C-alpha cells in the first residue's frame, strides 16, 4: 500500500520487525513492544483499518482524513490526537509550502499521518533507532522526535523571510520606491501571518504535553517537550518581531513615497514660477496700450528680453540653491 510509508514493531528501543497492518493486533497484545506507523495521504480504507486495529475515535479519524485543521491536541479515551502544521520554503515559487501531520498516540503505538508535505520522517526514525536508550522510553519519545523535526523546519523559513525583509529595507532607502516594493511588503506580512497561525497554537499543545495530567507522556519524556516548547516560544517571538519590523518598514515606505511626491511637487512649483516671469512680461507687452513709451525706444526690445532671461536665471539659481530643482 503506497500510503503506508513504514510500519514497524519496537522492543527495548530497537526495531524487532516490520509489520503488516493485518498483523498489528498480535504485536499490540505484547506489553513489551510498541508499534510505529507512518502514513502519507492515506485513503478512507486504510484509515478505517487503522481505526479498527487501534480503536481510534471517529472524530479523530475524520479530522485525519479531511485535514485542513489548526494545530491542536485532543484526548479521546486512552489515546491522544495531535495536529501540527509543517512549513517548507519553496524557493522556486517563492512561497511557503504548508502541510499537516496528525498523530495518534497510545500506550503502545504512535501513528503519524502526513498531508501535503514532501518532507519524509525516515531520517527522524533512523536517528531514533540509532539511540535505543532513548527510544526505549516508548511512543512518547518517538512523538517528541517527529515534533522536534517539524518545529525545527520553521527556523529556515523564518531566516528566509528575514533575508527578504533586509532586502526590502535596502530597496526602500537606497532605491526609488515602487508599487512592487509595497506589494512585497504585503506579501511578507501575509506569509508571517500564516506562520503565526501555524506556530501560535503550538504553545498550548506543548504546554499540555508537559503537564502531569497526560499519563500517555511518561515523566522522563516531559523534559524533551519543554525543549520543543522553548523552540516554539522563540519562533513565535521571531515572527512577532518580524511583523513589527514590517509595520515599521511599511510606514517608512509610505514616508519615502510622500517625500518623493513632495520633491516632485517642489520641482513643478519651481518651474511654474520661472515660466510665470516671461508669461507676465509678455502679458504686459501684449495689452496693446496706445501710450507705451518703451515701444518707441530702440533699446526696448533688448531690455525686455534681458529682463526676462535675467529674472528666469535668478529664480532658477534661487530654487536650485534651495533644493527645489
CSV table of C-alpha atoms in Angstrom, one decimal:
chain,number,residue,atom,x,y,z
A,1,UNK,CA,0.0,0.0,0.0
A,2,UNK,CA,1.5,3.3,-1.1
A,3,UNK,CA,0.1,5.2,1.8
A,4,UNK,CA,1.8,3.1,4.4
A,5,UNK,CA,5.4,4.5,4.5
A,6,UNK,CA,6.6,2.5,7.4
A,7,UNK,CA,5.1,0.1,10.0
A,8,UNK,CA,7.4,-1.5,12.5
A,9,UNK,CA,7.5,-3.0,15.9
A,10,UNK,CA,10.0,-1.9,18.6
A,11,UNK,CA,11.1,-3.6,21.8
A,12,UNK,CA,13.6,-2.1,24.3
A,13,UNK,CA,14.2,0.8,21.9
A,14,UNK,CA,15.1,-1.4,18.9
A,15,UNK,CA,13.3,-2.3,15.8
A,16,UNK,CA,12.4,-6.0,16.0
A,17,UNK,CA,10.2,-6.5,12.9
A,18,UNK,CA,8.4,-4.8,10.0
A,19,UNK,CA,4.7,-5.4,10.5
A,20,UNK,CA,1.8,-5.7,8.1
A,21,UNK,CA,-1.4,-3.9,9.0
A,22,UNK,CA,-3.3,-7.1,9.3
A,23,UNK,CA,-0.8,-8.4,11.9
A,24,UNK,CA,-0.7,-5.4,14.2
A,25,UNK,CA,-3.1,-7.0,16.7
A,26,UNK,CA,-0.6,-9.7,17.6
A,27,UNK,CA,2.0,-7.1,18.4
A,28,UNK,CA,-0.4,-5.0,20.5
A,29,UNK,CA,-1.0,-7.9,22.8
A,30,UNK,CA,2.7,-8.0,23.8
A,31,UNK,CA,3.2,-5.4,26.5
A,32,UNK,CA,6.9,-5.0,25.9
A,33,UNK,CA,6.5,-3.8,22.3
A,34,UNK,CA,5.1,-0.8,20.6
A,35,UNK,CA,4.1,0.0,17.0
A,36,UNK,CA,5.3,3.0,15.0
A,37,UNK,CA,3.3,3.6,11.8
A,38,UNK,CA,3.9,6.3,9.2
A,39,UNK,CA,1.2,7.1,6.7
A,40,UNK,CA,1.2,9.6,3.8
A,41,UNK,CA,-2.0,10.8,2.2
A,42,UNK,CA,-4.0,7.7,3.3
A,43,UNK,CA,-7.4,6.9,1.9
A,44,UNK,CA,-10.5,6.1,3.8
A,45,UNK,CA,-9.9,2.3,3.6
A,46,UNK,CA,-6.5,2.4,5.3
A,47,UNK,CA,-7.7,4.9,7.9
A,48,UNK,CA,-10.7,2.6,8.7
A,49,UNK,CA,-8.4,-0.4,9.1
A,50,UNK,CA,-6.1,1.6,11.4
A,51,UNK,CA,-9.1,2.7,13.3
A,52,UNK,CA,-10.3,-0.8,13.8
A,53,UNK,CA,-6.9,-2.1,14.9
A,54,UNK,CA,-6.3,0.7,17.4
A,55,UNK,CA,-9.8,1.5,18.4
A,56,UNK,CA,-9.5,5.2,17.4
A,57,UNK,CA,-12.3,7.7,17.8
A,58,UNK,CA,-14.5,8.5,14.7
A,59,UNK,CA,-14.0,12.3,15.1
A,60,UNK,CA,-10.2,12.0,15.1
A,61,UNK,CA,-10.2,9.7,12.1
A,62,UNK,CA,-12.5,12.2,10.3
A,63,UNK,CA,-10.0,15.0,11.0
A,64,UNK,CA,-7.1,12.9,9.9
A,65,UNK,CA,-8.8,12.2,6.6
A,66,UNK,CA,-10.1,15.7,5.7
A,67,UNK,CA,-7.0,17.5,7.1
A,68,UNK,CA,-7.2,21.4,7.0
A,69,UNK,CA,-7.0,21.5,10.8
A,70,UNK,CA,-5.4,24.1,13.0
A,71,UNK,CA,-2.7,22.8,15.4
A,72,UNK,CA,-4.4,21.2,18.4
A,73,UNK,CA,-4.3,18.4,21.0
A,74,UNK,CA,-7.3,16.4,22.0
A,75,UNK,CA,-7.8,13.4,24.3
A,76,UNK,CA,-10.0,10.5,23.1
A,77,UNK,CA,-10.3,7.9,25.8
A,78,UNK,CA,-6.8,6.2,26.1
A,79,UNK,CA,-5.3,8.0,23.1
A,80,UNK,CA,-4.1,11.4,22.1
A,81,UNK,CA,-4.8,13.1,18.8
A,82,UNK,CA,-2.4,15.9,17.9
A,83,UNK,CA,-2.3,18.1,14.8
A,84,UNK,CA,0.8,20.1,13.7
A,85,UNK,CA,1.4,22.2,10.6
A,86,UNK,CA,4.6,21.7,8.7
A,87,UNK,CA,6.3,24.5,6.7
A,88,UNK,CA,9.0,24.5,4.0
A,89,UNK,CA,10.3,27.4,1.9
A,90,UNK,CA,9.7,26.8,-1.8
A,91,UNK,CA,12.5,28.8,-3.5
A,92,UNK,CA,11.2,28.1,-7.0
A,93,UNK,CA,7.7,29.5,-6.5
A,94,UNK,CA,8.9,32.0,-3.8
A,95,UNK,CA,6.4,31.0,-1.2
A,96,UNK,CA,5.9,28.8,1.9
A,97,UNK,CA,4.5,25.3,1.4
A,98,UNK,CA,2.4,24.4,4.4
A,99,UNK,CA,1.3,20.8,5.2
A,100,UNK,CA,-0.1,18.9,8.1
A,101,UNK,CA,1.0,16.0,10.2
A,102,UNK,CA,-1.5,14.2,12.5
A,103,UNK,CA,-0.5,12.0,15.4
A,104,UNK,CA,-2.4,9.2,17.2
A,105,UNK,CA,-0.6,8.3,20.4
A,106,UNK,CA,-1.4,5.4,22.7
A,107,UNK,CA,0.4,3.4,25.4
A,108,UNK,CA,1.9,1.1,22.8
A,109,UNK,CA,1.6,2.8,19.5
A,110,UNK,CA,2.2,6.0,17.6
A,111,UNK,CA,0.7,6.8,14.2
A,112,UNK,CA,1.8,9.7,12.0
A,113,UNK,CA,-0.4,10.9,9.1
A,114,UNK,CA,1.2,13.3,6.6
A,115,UNK,CA,-0.8,15.6,4.3
A,116,UNK,CA,0.6,17.9,1.6
A,117,UNK,CA,4.1,17.5,2.9
A,118,UNK,CA,7.1,16.2,0.9
A,119,UNK,CA,9.3,16.0,3.9
A,120,UNK,CA,9.7,12.4,5.0
A,121,UNK,CA,10.3,11.4,8.6
A,122,UNK,CA,12.6,8.5,7.6
A,123,UNK,CA,15.6,10.4,8.9
A,124,UNK,CA,13.9,11.1,12.2
A,125,UNK,CA,13.1,7.4,12.6
A,126,UNK,CA,16.7,6.5,11.7
A,127,UNK,CA,18.0,8.9,14.4
A,128,UNK,CA,15.7,7.4,17.0
A,129,UNK,CA,16.7,3.8,16.0
A,130,UNK,CA,20.4,4.9,16.4
A,131,UNK,CA,19.7,5.8,20.1
A,132,UNK,CA,17.8,2.8,21.5
A,133,UNK,CA,18.5,4.0,25.1
A,134,UNK,CA,16.2,7.0,24.3
A,135,UNK,CA,13.7,5.2,22.1
A,136,UNK,CA,13.0,2.6,24.9
A,137,UNK,CA,11.1,5.4,26.6
A,138,UNK,CA,8.3,4.4,24.2
A,139,UNK,CA,5.9,6.1,21.8
A,140,UNK,CA,6.2,9.4,23.7
A,141,UNK,CA,9.8,9.8,22.7
A,142,UNK,CA,9.0,9.0,19.1
A,143,UNK,CA,6.4,11.7,19.2
A,144,UNK,CA,8.9,14.2,20.6
A,145,UNK,CA,11.5,13.3,17.8
A,146,UNK,CA,9.0,14.0,15.0
A,147,UNK,CA,7.6,17.1,16.6
A,148,UNK,CA,11.1,18.5,17.2
A,149,UNK,CA,11.9,17.9,13.5
A,150,UNK,CA,8.7,19.7,12.4
A,151,UNK,CA,9.3,22.7,14.7
A,152,UNK,CA,13.0,23.0,13.6
A,153,UNK,CA,11.8,23.3,10.0
A,154,UNK,CA,10.4,26.7,10.9
A,155,UNK,CA,13.8,28.2,11.6
A,156,UNK,CA,15.0,28.1,7.9
A,157,UNK,CA,11.6,29.6,6.9
A,158,UNK,CA,12.0,32.5,9.4
A,159,UNK,CA,15.6,33.0,8.2
A,160,UNK,CA,14.4,33.3,4.6
A,161,UNK,CA,11.7,35.8,5.5
A,162,UNK,CA,14.2,37.8,7.5
A,163,UNK,CA,16.5,38.0,4.5
A,164,UNK,CA,13.6,39.2,2.4
A,165,UNK,CA,13.0,41.9,5.0
A,166,UNK,CA,16.6,43.0,4.9
A,167,UNK,CA,16.4,43.3,1.1
A,168,UNK,CA,13.2,45.3,1.4
A,169,UNK,CA,14.9,47.8,3.8
A,170,UNK,CA,17.8,48.3,1.4
A,171,UNK,CA,15.4,48.8,-1.5
A,172,UNK,CA,13.4,51.4,0.4
A,173,UNK,CA,16.3,53.6,1.5
A,174,UNK,CA,18.7,53.0,-1.4
A,175,UNK,CA,16.4,52.8,-4.4
A,176,UNK,CA,13.3,54.6,-5.6
A,177,UNK,CA,10.1,53.2,-4.1
A,178,UNK,CA,7.6,51.5,-6.4
A,179,UNK,CA,4.4,49.5,-6.4
A,180,UNK,CA,6.5,46.3,-6.4
A,181,UNK,CA,8.1,47.3,-3.1
A,182,UNK,CA,4.7,47.8,-1.4
A,183,UNK,CA,3.4,44.6,-2.9
A,184,UNK,CA,6.5,42.7,-1.5
A,185,UNK,CA,5.8,44.2,2.0
A,186,UNK,CA,2.2,43.0,2.0
A,187,UNK,CA,3.4,39.5,0.7
A,188,UNK,CA,5.8,39.3,3.6
A,189,UNK,CA,3.1,40.3,6.1
A,190,UNK,CA,0.8,37.6,4.7
A,191,UNK,CA,3.5,34.9,4.9
A,192,UNK,CA,4.4,35.9,8.5
A,193,UNK,CA,0.7,35.8,9.5
A,194,UNK,CA,0.4,32.3,8.0
A,195,UNK,CA,3.5,31.2,10.1
A,196,UNK,CA,1.9,32.9,13.2
A,197,UNK,CA,-1.3,30.9,12.7
A,198,UNK,CA,0.7,27.7,12.4
A,199,UNK,CA,3.0,28.3,15.4
A,200,UNK,CA,0.9,30.2,17.9
A,201,UNK,CA,-1.4,27.2,18.8
A,202,UNK,CA,1.7,25.0,19.3
A,203,UNK,CA,2.4,26.9,22.5
A,204,UNK,CA,-0.7,25.4,24.1
A,205,UNK,CA,0.0,22.0,22.5
A,206,UNK,CA,3.5,21.8,24.0
A,207,UNK,CA,2.3,23.2,27.3
A,208,UNK,CA,-0.3,20.4,27.6
A,209,UNK,CA,2.3,17.7,26.7
A,210,UNK,CA,4.4,18.8,29.7
A,211,UNK,CA,1.6,18.6,32.2
A,212,UNK,CA,1.2,15.8,34.6
A,213,UNK,CA,-2.5,15.0,33.7
A,214,UNK,CA,-1.4,13.3,30.5
A,215,UNK,CA,-0.4,9.8,31.5
A,216,UNK,CA,0.5,8.8,28.0
A,217,UNK,CA,3.6,11.0,28.2
A,218,UNK,CA,6.0,9.5,30.8
A,219,UNK,CA,7.6,11.7,33.4
A,220,UNK,CA,11.1,11.2,31.9
A,221,UNK,CA,9.9,12.2,28.5
A,222,UNK,CA,8.2,15.5,29.5
A,223,UNK,CA,11.5,17.5,29.7
A,224,UNK,CA,12.0,16.9,26.0
A,225,UNK,CA,8.7,18.5,25.2
A,226,UNK,CA,9.7,21.5,27.3
A,227,UNK,CA,12.6,21.9,24.9
A,228,UNK,CA,10.1,22.0,22.0
A,229,UNK,CA,8.1,24.5,24.0
A,230,UNK,CA,11.1,26.8,24.2
A,231,UNK,CA,11.7,26.5,20.5
A,232,UNK,CA,8.1,27.3,19.7
A,233,UNK,CA,8.3,30.4,22.0
A,234,UNK,CA,11.4,31.5,20.2
A,235,UNK,CA,9.9,31.1,16.8
A,236,UNK,CA,6.7,32.9,17.9
A,237,UNK,CA,8.8,35.8,19.2
A,238,UNK,CA,10.8,35.9,15.9
A,239,UNK,CA,7.5,36.1,14.0
A,240,UNK,CA,6.2,38.9,16.2
A,241,UNK,CA,9.4,40.8,15.8
A,242,UNK,CA,9.3,40.4,12.1
A,243,UNK,CA,5.7,41.6,11.9
A,244,UNK,CA,6.6,44.7,14.0
A,245,UNK,CA,9.6,45.4,11.7
A,246,UNK,CA,7.4,45.0,8.7
A,247,UNK,CA,4.9,47.6,10.1
A,248,UNK,CA,7.9,50.0,10.5
A,249,UNK,CA,9.1,49.2,7.0
A,250,UNK,CA,5.6,49.9,5.6
A,251,UNK,CA,5.5,53.2,7.4
A,252,UNK,CA,9.0,54.1,6.2
A,253,UNK,CA,7.9,53.1,2.6
A,254,UNK,CA,4.9,55.4,2.8
A,255,UNK,CA,7.1,58.2,4.2
A,256,UNK,CA,9.6,57.8,1.4
A,257,UNK,CA,6.8,57.9,-1.2
A,258,UNK,CA,5.4,61.0,0.4
A,259,UNK,CA,8.9,62.6,0.4
A,260,UNK,CA,9.3,61.7,-3.3
A,261,UNK,CA,6.0,63.2,-4.1
A,262,UNK,CA,6.9,66.4,-2.3
A,263,UNK,CA,10.1,66.6,-4.2
A,264,UNK,CA,8.2,66.4,-7.5
A,265,UNK,CA,5.7,69.0,-6.3
A,266,UNK,CA,8.5,71.4,-5.4
A,267,UNK,CA,10.1,70.9,-8.9
A,268,UNK,CA,6.7,71.6,-10.6
A,269,UNK,CA,6.3,74.7,-8.4
A,270,UNK,CA,9.8,76.0,-9.1
A,271,UNK,CA,9.4,75.6,-12.9
A,272,UNK,CA,6.0,77.1,-12.8
A,273,UNK,CA,7.4,80.2,-11.0
A,274,UNK,CA,10.2,80.5,-13.6
A,275,UNK,CA,7.8,80.2,-16.5
A,276,UNK,CA,5.5,82.7,-14.9
A,277,UNK,CA,8.0,85.5,-15.3
A,278,UNK,CA,8.2,85.6,-19.1
A,279,UNK,CA,4.5,85.0,-19.2
A,280,UNK,CA,3.9,88.1,-17.1
A,281,UNK,CA,6.3,90.3,-19.2
A,282,UNK,CA,4.7,89.0,-22.4
A,283,UNK,CA,1.3,89.8,-21.0
A,284,UNK,CA,2.2,93.4,-20.2
A,285,UNK,CA,3.5,94.0,-23.7
A,286,UNK,CA,0.5,92.2,-25.2
A,287,UNK,CA,-2.0,94.7,-23.7
A,288,UNK,CA,-1.7,97.0,-26.8
A,289,UNK,CA,-2.0,100.3,-24.9
A,290,UNK,CA,-1.6,103.3,-27.2
A,291,UNK,CA,0.9,105.1,-25.0
A,292,UNK,CA,3.7,102.8,-24.1
A,293,UNK,CA,6.9,104.8,-24.2
A,294,UNK,CA,9.2,101.8,-24.4
A,295,UNK,CA,7.6,100.7,-27.6
A,296,UNK,CA,9.2,103.6,-29.4
A,297,UNK,CA,12.6,103.2,-27.7
A,298,UNK,CA,15.3,101.5,-29.7
A,299,UNK,CA,16.6,99.6,-26.7
A,300,UNK,CA,13.1,98.5,-25.5
A,301,UNK,CA,13.2,95.0,-27.1
A,302,UNK,CA,16.7,94.1,-25.9
A,303,UNK,CA,15.9,95.4,-22.4
A,304,UNK,CA,12.7,93.4,-22.2
A,305,UNK,CA,14.4,90.2,-23.4
A,306,UNK,CA,17.3,90.8,-21.0
A,307,UNK,CA,14.9,91.4,-18.1
A,308,UNK,CA,13.0,88.2,-19.0
A,309,UNK,CA,16.1,86.0,-19.2
A,310,UNK,CA,17.8,87.6,-16.1
A,311,UNK,CA,14.7,87.1,-14.0
A,312,UNK,CA,14.4,83.5,-15.1
A,313,UNK,CA,18.1,82.9,-14.3
A,314,UNK,CA,17.8,84.5,-10.9
A,315,UNK,CA,14.8,82.4,-10.0
A,316,UNK,CA,16.5,79.2,-11.3
A,317,UNK,CA,19.6,79.8,-9.2
A,318,UNK,CA,17.4,80.6,-6.1
A,319,UNK,CA,15.3,77.4,-6.5
A,320,UNK,CA,18.5,75.3,-7.2
A,321,UNK,CA,20.2,76.6,-4.1
A,322,UNK,CA,17.0,75.9,-2.1
A,323,UNK,CA,16.9,72.3,-3.3
A,324,UNK,CA,13.7,72.7,-5.2
A,325,UNK,CA,15.3,71.9,-8.6
